[in-house]
Short mmCIF file of C-alpha atoms and ligand atoms in Angstrom, two decimals:
data_model
loop_
_atom_site.label_atom_id
_atom_site.label_comp_id
_atom_site.label_asym_id
_atom_site.label_seq_id
_atom_site.Cartn_x
_atom_site.Cartn_y
_atom_site.Cartn_z
CA MET A 13 54.96 103.70 113.64
CA ARG A 14 53.84 103.83 110.07
CA VAL A 15 56.79 105.58 107.61
CA LEU A 16 56.00 106.86 105.03
CA VAL A 17 60.52 107.26 103.01
CA VAL A 18 60.73 108.84 100.18
CA GLY A 19 62.34 107.79 97.79
CA ALA A 20 62.07 103.89 99.16
CA SER A 21 63.81 102.71 95.46
CA GLY A 22 67.49 103.81 96.20
CA ALA A 23 70.68 102.50 97.83
CA ILE A 24 69.90 103.53 101.16
CA GLY A 25 66.05 103.26 101.35
CA THR A 26 65.86 99.39 100.65
CA ARG A 27 68.15 98.43 102.32
CA LEU A 28 66.20 102.06 105.20
CA VAL A 29 63.73 99.15 104.17
CA HIS A 30 64.23 96.11 105.34
CA GLN A 31 65.49 97.12 108.44
CA LEU A 32 63.13 99.51 109.28
CA ILE A 33 60.10 96.08 109.04
CA GLU A 34 62.56 94.34 110.77
CA HIS A 35 62.02 97.60 113.58
CA GLY A 36 58.08 96.63 114.02
CA HIS A 37 56.94 99.43 111.35
CA GLU A 38 54.71 99.56 108.42
CA VAL A 39 56.56 101.05 105.25
CA VAL A 40 55.31 102.99 102.66
CA GLY A 41 58.23 103.53 100.13
CA THR A 42 58.29 106.27 97.10
CA CYS A 43 60.10 105.50 93.38
CA HIS A 44 60.59 108.09 91.31
CA SER A 45 60.20 105.43 87.90
CA PRO A 46 56.76 103.54 88.00
CA HIS A 47 58.69 100.55 87.08
CA LYS A 48 60.08 100.22 90.30
CA VAL A 49 56.74 99.29 91.97
CA GLU A 50 56.83 96.00 91.93
CA ALA A 51 60.47 95.59 93.51
CA LEU A 52 59.31 98.55 96.51
CA ARG A 53 55.83 95.68 96.71
CA ALA A 54 58.73 93.03 97.09
CA HIS A 55 61.04 94.82 99.82
CA GLY A 56 57.95 94.31 102.45
CA ALA A 57 57.08 98.91 100.25
CA GLU A 58 53.61 99.31 100.84
CA PRO A 59 54.37 101.33 96.95
CA VAL A 60 53.63 104.61 95.96
CA VAL A 61 54.89 106.84 92.69
CA LEU A 62 55.16 110.35 93.76
CA ASP A 63 58.14 112.64 92.66
CA ALA A 64 59.01 114.81 94.86
CA LEU A 65 58.71 118.19 93.41
CA ASP A 66 55.07 117.95 92.25
CA ALA A 67 53.04 120.12 96.03
CA HIS A 68 50.17 118.73 95.14
CA ALA A 69 51.04 115.26 94.44
CA VAL A 70 53.56 115.81 97.96
CA ARG A 71 50.18 116.47 100.05
CA GLU A 72 47.75 114.23 98.56
CA THR A 73 49.79 111.48 99.27
CA VAL A 74 51.04 112.11 102.34
CA ALA A 75 47.29 113.37 103.22
CA ARG A 76 46.34 110.06 102.28
CA VAL A 77 49.25 108.29 104.59
CA VAL A 78 48.92 109.55 107.08
CA PRO A 79 52.68 108.55 108.54
CA ASP A 80 54.46 109.24 112.03
CA ALA A 81 57.50 109.87 109.95
CA ILE A 82 58.65 110.68 106.52
CA VAL A 83 62.22 109.31 105.66
CA TYR A 84 63.42 111.49 102.81
CA GLU A 85 66.07 110.44 101.06
CA ALA A 86 65.11 111.26 96.91
CA THR A 87 68.51 112.29 95.60
CA ALA A 88 69.14 112.61 91.43
CA LEU A 89 72.72 110.92 91.21
CA ALA A 90 72.11 107.93 89.32
CA ASP A 91 74.25 107.61 85.99
CA LEU A 92 76.38 109.99 88.07
CA ARG A 93 79.20 110.78 85.18
CA PHE A 94 81.36 114.12 87.44
CA GLY A 95 82.64 116.99 85.34
CA ARG A 96 84.82 120.17 86.51
CA ASN A 97 81.20 121.78 86.53
CA PHE A 98 79.71 119.83 90.26
CA ASP A 99 77.17 121.89 90.08
CA ARG A 100 75.38 120.82 87.25
CA THR A 101 75.43 117.30 88.19
CA PHE A 102 73.85 117.85 90.93
CA ALA A 103 71.22 120.60 90.05
CA GLN A 104 68.13 118.45 90.12
CA THR A 105 69.47 117.22 93.42
CA ASN A 106 69.68 120.02 94.50
CA ARG A 107 66.02 120.75 93.62
CA LEU A 108 64.91 117.80 95.50
CA ARG A 109 66.54 119.52 98.50
CA THR A 110 65.72 122.37 98.35
CA GLU A 111 61.82 122.63 97.06
CA GLY A 112 61.19 119.25 97.54
CA THR A 113 61.62 119.91 100.53
CA ASP A 114 59.56 121.62 101.48
CA ASN A 115 57.30 120.23 99.30
CA LEU A 116 57.16 117.28 102.14
CA LEU A 117 57.85 119.77 104.77
CA ALA A 118 54.79 121.12 104.18
CA ALA A 119 52.42 118.66 103.97
CA ALA A 120 54.03 117.17 106.92
CA ARG A 121 52.53 120.50 108.36
CA ASP A 122 49.38 119.83 107.07
CA THR A 123 49.10 116.63 108.10
CA GLY A 124 50.37 116.62 111.41
CA VAL A 125 53.23 114.60 111.07
CA ARG A 126 55.49 114.08 114.22
CA ARG A 127 58.78 112.78 112.92
CA PHE A 128 60.62 113.65 110.07
CA VAL A 129 64.10 112.09 108.48
CA ALA A 130 66.03 113.81 105.54
CA GLN A 131 68.92 112.88 104.38
CA SER A 132 72.44 115.62 103.66
CA PHE A 133 76.24 115.00 103.47
CA ALA A 134 79.47 114.34 105.44
CA SER A 135 82.30 115.52 103.49
CA MET A 136 83.62 119.31 102.06
CA ARG A 137 81.34 120.33 104.57
CA ASN A 138 83.39 122.36 106.68
CA ALA A 139 85.23 125.34 106.98
CA ARG A 140 89.17 124.50 105.77
CA GLU A 141 90.93 125.66 108.62
CA GLY A 142 91.81 123.91 112.37
CA GLY A 143 91.58 119.70 112.62
CA MET A 144 90.19 118.36 110.26
CA VAL A 145 86.97 115.78 111.54
CA LYS A 146 84.69 117.96 112.15
CA THR A 147 81.79 117.40 114.14
CA GLU A 148 77.84 119.47 114.16
CA ASP A 149 78.42 122.69 115.96
CA ASP A 150 81.76 123.61 114.02
CA PRO A 151 81.07 125.83 111.17
CA LEU A 152 80.93 125.63 107.89
CA ASP A 153 82.38 126.76 105.02
CA PRO A 154 81.50 129.98 104.45
CA ASP A 155 83.79 130.40 100.92
CA PRO A 156 83.02 126.83 98.97
CA PRO A 157 84.18 126.77 95.48
CA GLU A 158 82.38 128.78 93.07
CA ASN A 159 81.25 125.33 90.92
CA MET A 160 80.14 123.72 94.28
CA ARG A 161 77.83 126.80 95.71
CA GLU A 162 74.28 125.95 94.56
CA SER A 163 75.27 122.73 96.49
CA GLN A 164 76.28 123.65 99.05
CA ALA A 165 73.18 126.12 99.44
CA ALA A 166 70.79 123.54 99.06
CA MET A 167 72.38 121.30 102.37
CA ARG A 168 72.75 124.74 104.14
CA HIS A 169 68.61 124.36 102.96
CA LEU A 170 67.56 121.26 104.30
CA GLU A 171 69.49 121.26 107.03
CA GLN A 172 67.75 124.43 107.74
CA ALA A 173 64.03 124.02 107.29
CA VAL A 174 64.65 120.66 109.04
CA THR A 175 65.63 121.02 111.69
CA ASP A 176 62.79 124.83 112.43
CA ALA A 177 60.29 122.01 111.83
CA GLY A 178 61.82 119.93 115.06
CA GLY A 179 62.75 117.42 112.58
CA ILE A 180 66.71 115.41 111.98
CA ALA A 181 69.31 115.54 109.15
CA LEU A 182 71.91 113.33 109.04
CA ARG A 183 74.58 114.36 107.13
CA TYR A 184 76.35 110.20 105.98
CA GLY A 185 79.46 110.08 105.21
CA GLY A 186 79.85 108.62 100.99
CA PHE A 187 78.25 105.71 100.89
CA TYR A 188 79.55 102.21 100.00
CA GLY A 189 78.19 98.02 99.44
CA ALA A 190 76.49 98.90 96.69
CA ALA A 191 76.96 97.09 93.29
CA ASN A 192 76.36 100.37 91.42
CA ASP A 193 78.60 102.24 93.55
CA ALA A 194 79.39 106.06 92.08
CA LEU A 195 84.12 105.44 92.79
CA ILE A 196 84.11 102.06 92.05
CA GLU A 197 84.97 102.38 87.85
CA PRO A 198 86.90 105.89 88.11
CA VAL A 199 88.91 103.68 90.78
CA ARG A 200 89.17 100.53 88.59
CA LYS A 201 89.75 103.08 85.17
CA ARG A 202 92.52 104.94 87.29
CA GLN A 203 90.87 107.64 86.63
CA PHE A 204 90.58 109.50 89.54
CA PRO A 205 94.49 110.56 91.46
CA ILE A 206 96.24 112.05 94.37
CA VAL A 207 96.39 115.31 93.97
CA ASP A 208 99.56 116.98 95.57
CA GLY A 209 100.60 115.11 98.36
CA GLY A 210 96.30 113.77 98.86
CA GLY A 211 95.78 115.43 102.75
CA GLY A 212 91.87 115.59 102.05
CA TYR A 213 89.25 113.79 104.33
CA SER A 214 87.16 111.91 103.73
CA SER A 215 84.03 110.07 105.68
CA TRP A 216 82.57 107.14 104.54
CA ILE A 217 79.91 104.81 105.85
CA HIS A 218 78.25 101.45 104.83
CA LEU A 219 75.27 101.09 103.53
CA ASP A 220 73.64 99.09 105.50
CA ASP A 221 75.24 101.32 108.79
CA ALA A 222 73.62 104.35 107.64
CA ALA A 223 70.23 102.56 107.16
CA ALA A 224 70.72 101.04 110.86
CA ALA A 225 71.62 105.08 111.76
CA THR A 226 68.92 106.28 109.87
CA VAL A 227 65.80 103.70 111.66
CA LEU A 228 67.47 105.51 114.98
CA ALA A 229 66.88 109.04 113.66
CA ALA A 230 63.64 108.06 113.01
CA GLU A 231 62.69 106.85 116.43
CA HIS A 232 64.27 109.86 118.01
CA ASP A 233 62.87 113.10 118.83
CA GLY A 234 64.20 116.22 116.95
CA PRO A 235 65.99 118.84 116.32
CA ALA A 236 68.92 118.16 115.09
CA VAL A 237 72.32 117.13 113.12
CA TYR A 238 73.68 113.91 112.68
CA ASN A 239 77.23 113.09 110.85
CA ILE A 240 76.46 109.02 110.14
CA THR A 241 79.56 108.14 109.65
CA ASP A 242 81.93 105.23 110.41
CA ASP A 243 85.04 105.38 112.83
CA GLU A 244 87.85 106.97 110.80
CA PRO A 245 88.01 109.80 108.70
CA ALA A 246 90.98 109.95 106.77
CA PRO A 247 92.93 111.46 103.53
CA THR A 248 92.75 110.29 100.34
CA ARG A 249 95.85 108.81 100.36
CA GLU A 250 95.26 106.83 102.84
CA TRP A 251 91.66 105.31 101.90
CA LEU A 252 91.40 105.28 97.97
CA PRO A 253 95.30 103.44 97.98
CA VAL A 254 92.66 100.71 100.42
CA LEU A 255 89.87 100.71 97.64
CA ALA A 256 91.86 99.95 95.09
CA ASP A 257 93.45 97.17 96.44
CA ALA A 258 89.96 95.74 97.23
CA LEU A 259 88.98 96.64 93.00
CA GLY A 260 91.52 94.51 92.31
CA ALA A 261 92.56 97.97 89.92
CA ARG A 262 96.37 99.34 89.16
CA PRO A 263 96.92 102.41 92.68
CA PRO A 264 95.80 105.36 91.64
CA ARG A 265 97.81 108.26 89.89
CA ARG A 266 99.43 111.17 91.64
CA ILE A 267 99.29 114.67 89.75
CA PRO A 268 99.52 118.20 90.90
CA VAL A 269 97.28 120.70 92.07
CA TRP A 270 97.54 122.49 88.57
CA LEU A 271 96.47 119.88 86.45
CA ALA A 272 93.95 118.54 88.66
CA ARG A 273 91.93 121.30 88.50
CA LEU A 274 92.92 121.91 84.83
CA ILE A 275 91.09 118.05 84.48
CA ALA A 276 88.69 118.08 86.89
CA GLY A 277 88.25 121.04 88.31
CA GLU A 278 88.13 123.54 92.02
CA VAL A 279 86.15 120.43 93.72
CA ALA A 280 88.65 117.85 92.68
CA VAL A 281 91.27 120.12 94.86
CA LEU A 282 89.28 120.62 97.73
CA MET A 283 88.26 116.68 98.43
CA GLY A 284 91.37 116.00 97.74
CA THR A 285 93.88 118.54 99.56
CA ASP A 286 91.91 120.05 101.64
CA ALA A 287 89.10 119.17 102.41
CA ARG A 288 87.40 118.25 105.65
CA ALA A 289 85.56 115.22 107.28
CA ALA A 290 83.11 114.32 110.07
CA SER A 291 82.65 112.91 114.01
CA ASN A 292 79.75 110.44 114.04
CA ALA A 293 80.62 110.46 118.64
CA LYS A 294 77.33 112.26 118.49
CA ALA A 295 75.42 110.37 116.99
CA LYS A 296 76.83 107.22 119.03
CA ARG A 297 75.92 109.28 122.47
CA GLU A 298 72.53 110.43 121.24
CA LEU A 299 71.40 107.81 118.98
CA GLY A 300 73.04 104.48 120.65
CA PHE A 301 74.42 104.60 116.76
CA ALA A 302 75.70 100.76 116.18
CA LEU A 303 78.39 100.15 113.58
CA ARG A 304 78.19 96.86 111.68
CA TYR A 305 81.56 97.77 109.51
CA PRO A 306 83.79 100.38 111.75
CA SER A 307 86.05 101.31 108.89
CA TRP A 308 86.68 101.48 105.36
CA ARG A 309 90.26 99.48 105.72
CA GLN A 310 87.86 96.26 106.98
CA GLY A 311 84.52 97.42 104.61
CA PHE A 312 85.85 97.62 101.33
CA ALA A 313 88.03 94.85 101.81
CA GLU A 314 84.32 92.79 102.56
CA VAL A 315 82.49 94.77 100.36
CA TYR A 316 84.59 94.54 96.94
CA ALA A 317 86.40 91.78 97.27
N1 NAP B 8 76.14 110.17 100.53
C1 NAP B 8 76.31 109.47 99.75
O1 NAP B 8 77.14 109.12 99.65
C2 NAP B 8 75.50 109.37 98.82
C3 NAP B 8 74.39 109.71 98.81
C4 NAP B 8 72.98 109.68 97.76
C5 NAP B 8 73.43 108.96 96.71
N2 NAP B 8 75.24 108.58 96.88
C6 NAP B 8 75.84 107.30 96.05
O2 NAP B 8 74.43 107.48 94.30
C7 NAP B 8 73.79 106.69 93.67
C8 NAP B 8 72.83 106.78 92.75
O3 NAP B 8 72.11 107.11 94.44
P1 NAP B 8 71.23 106.18 94.28
O4 NAP B 8 70.47 104.47 93.55
O5 NAP B 8 70.39 105.22 95.76
O6 NAP B 8 69.34 107.12 93.01
P2 NAP B 8 69.13 107.77 93.15
O7 NAP B 8 69.20 108.10 91.02
O8 NAP B 8 70.21 109.04 93.58
O9 NAP B 8 67.81 107.63 93.28
C9 NAP B 8 67.51 107.68 94.84
C10 NAP B 8 65.81 107.68 95.69
O10 NAP B 8 65.04 108.67 94.72
C11 NAP B 8 64.16 108.71 94.26
N3 NAP B 8 63.74 110.08 93.31
C12 NAP B 8 65.00 110.23 92.47
N4 NAP B 8 63.45 111.14 91.73
C13 NAP B 8 62.94 111.94 92.19
C14 NAP B 8 61.73 112.94 92.63
N5 NAP B 8 61.98 113.74 91.69
N6 NAP B 8 60.99 112.10 93.56
C15 NAP B 8 61.18 111.93 94.07
N7 NAP B 8 61.57 110.27 94.73
C16 NAP B 8 62.86 110.29 93.26
C17 NAP B 8 64.46 107.99 92.88
O11 NAP B 8 63.49 107.33 93.20
P3 NAP B 8 63.53 106.02 91.59
O12 NAP B 8 64.48 104.94 91.74
O13 NAP B 8 62.51 105.72 91.23
O14 NAP B 8 63.83 107.08 90.61
C18 NAP B 8 65.00 106.70 94.55
O15 NAP B 8 64.16 106.40 94.77
C19 NAP B 8 74.63 105.77 94.28
O16 NAP B 8 75.65 105.54 93.69
C20 NAP B 8 74.65 105.92 95.69
O17 NAP B 8 75.22 105.85 96.43
C21 NAP B 8 75.97 108.54 97.08
#
């Protein structure tokens, strides 16, 4: 297939370009920053500079490339600093997930692109009731923390719009495996604590496994939503000490809920105490997804040693 990867210069995009080429696909890859063109070419993609928020440019690019599939991996999370207001931190990414998705879907429709795969997120999405590990069919959180509502709504929008168009939305676990992994610095500096009992669950995925699943999704007919996560959804009290140890950091601090709320806000409390994670059973069953890093236990140690 001829595959247009939008966001090909990012953490998952670069790995995806390699794996698509290894699977015999031809890749046109986009970056947002013009200075990344040569790096994209070196990765083996035909490079294009594209702003997904520019509807005209998106239509023109898709019409010129005429891809068989579009994989949409654009986010704006580089140099991210987590503040108390989650929605403010994710504002540009939310625009990419709403306006950007709509621009690409409209262009895909105009050009008759058959397949569309887009990036969403797995953890902290589900209603906070019942078991801690959820499937794609379980209800989403009807009442997320106030300063996370726009971000949750943006992911819902993306998933609904993509599946309505016959495409596939991938709810990835938290990415790890790159030098710019967002949690490295806070964990090294002991700024990422265990809140209360640390019972909030997260799902993780090594970037190589995330890219492998994405290739399978691009080769698969939709519509569908898949959790792309590893085999071991786990509470913060389990994964965080292992990550700290792998990074050579001292063990994480423990703080009570009231202090976490004061310092980091309600989303940090949710993640630390009450968040649900995601089962990968459907992706394994329907996509034949097989993991090189079945658990963050082995993955953190290998990646950060
Ligand atoms: N599931 C997860 O846990 C998850 C998901 C996403 C990201 N992250 C993390 O966030 C950090 C940053 O991610 P990243 O390195 O991939 O960088 P990023 O800044 O999030 O960029 C991702 C991709 O989107 C492109 N892009 C940005 N703005 C765009 C726009 N307006 N239109 C079209 N494309 C646009 C970027 O192009 P340029 O490179 O040219 O800017 C890049 O190719 C990493 O640590 C990553 O692991 C985690």
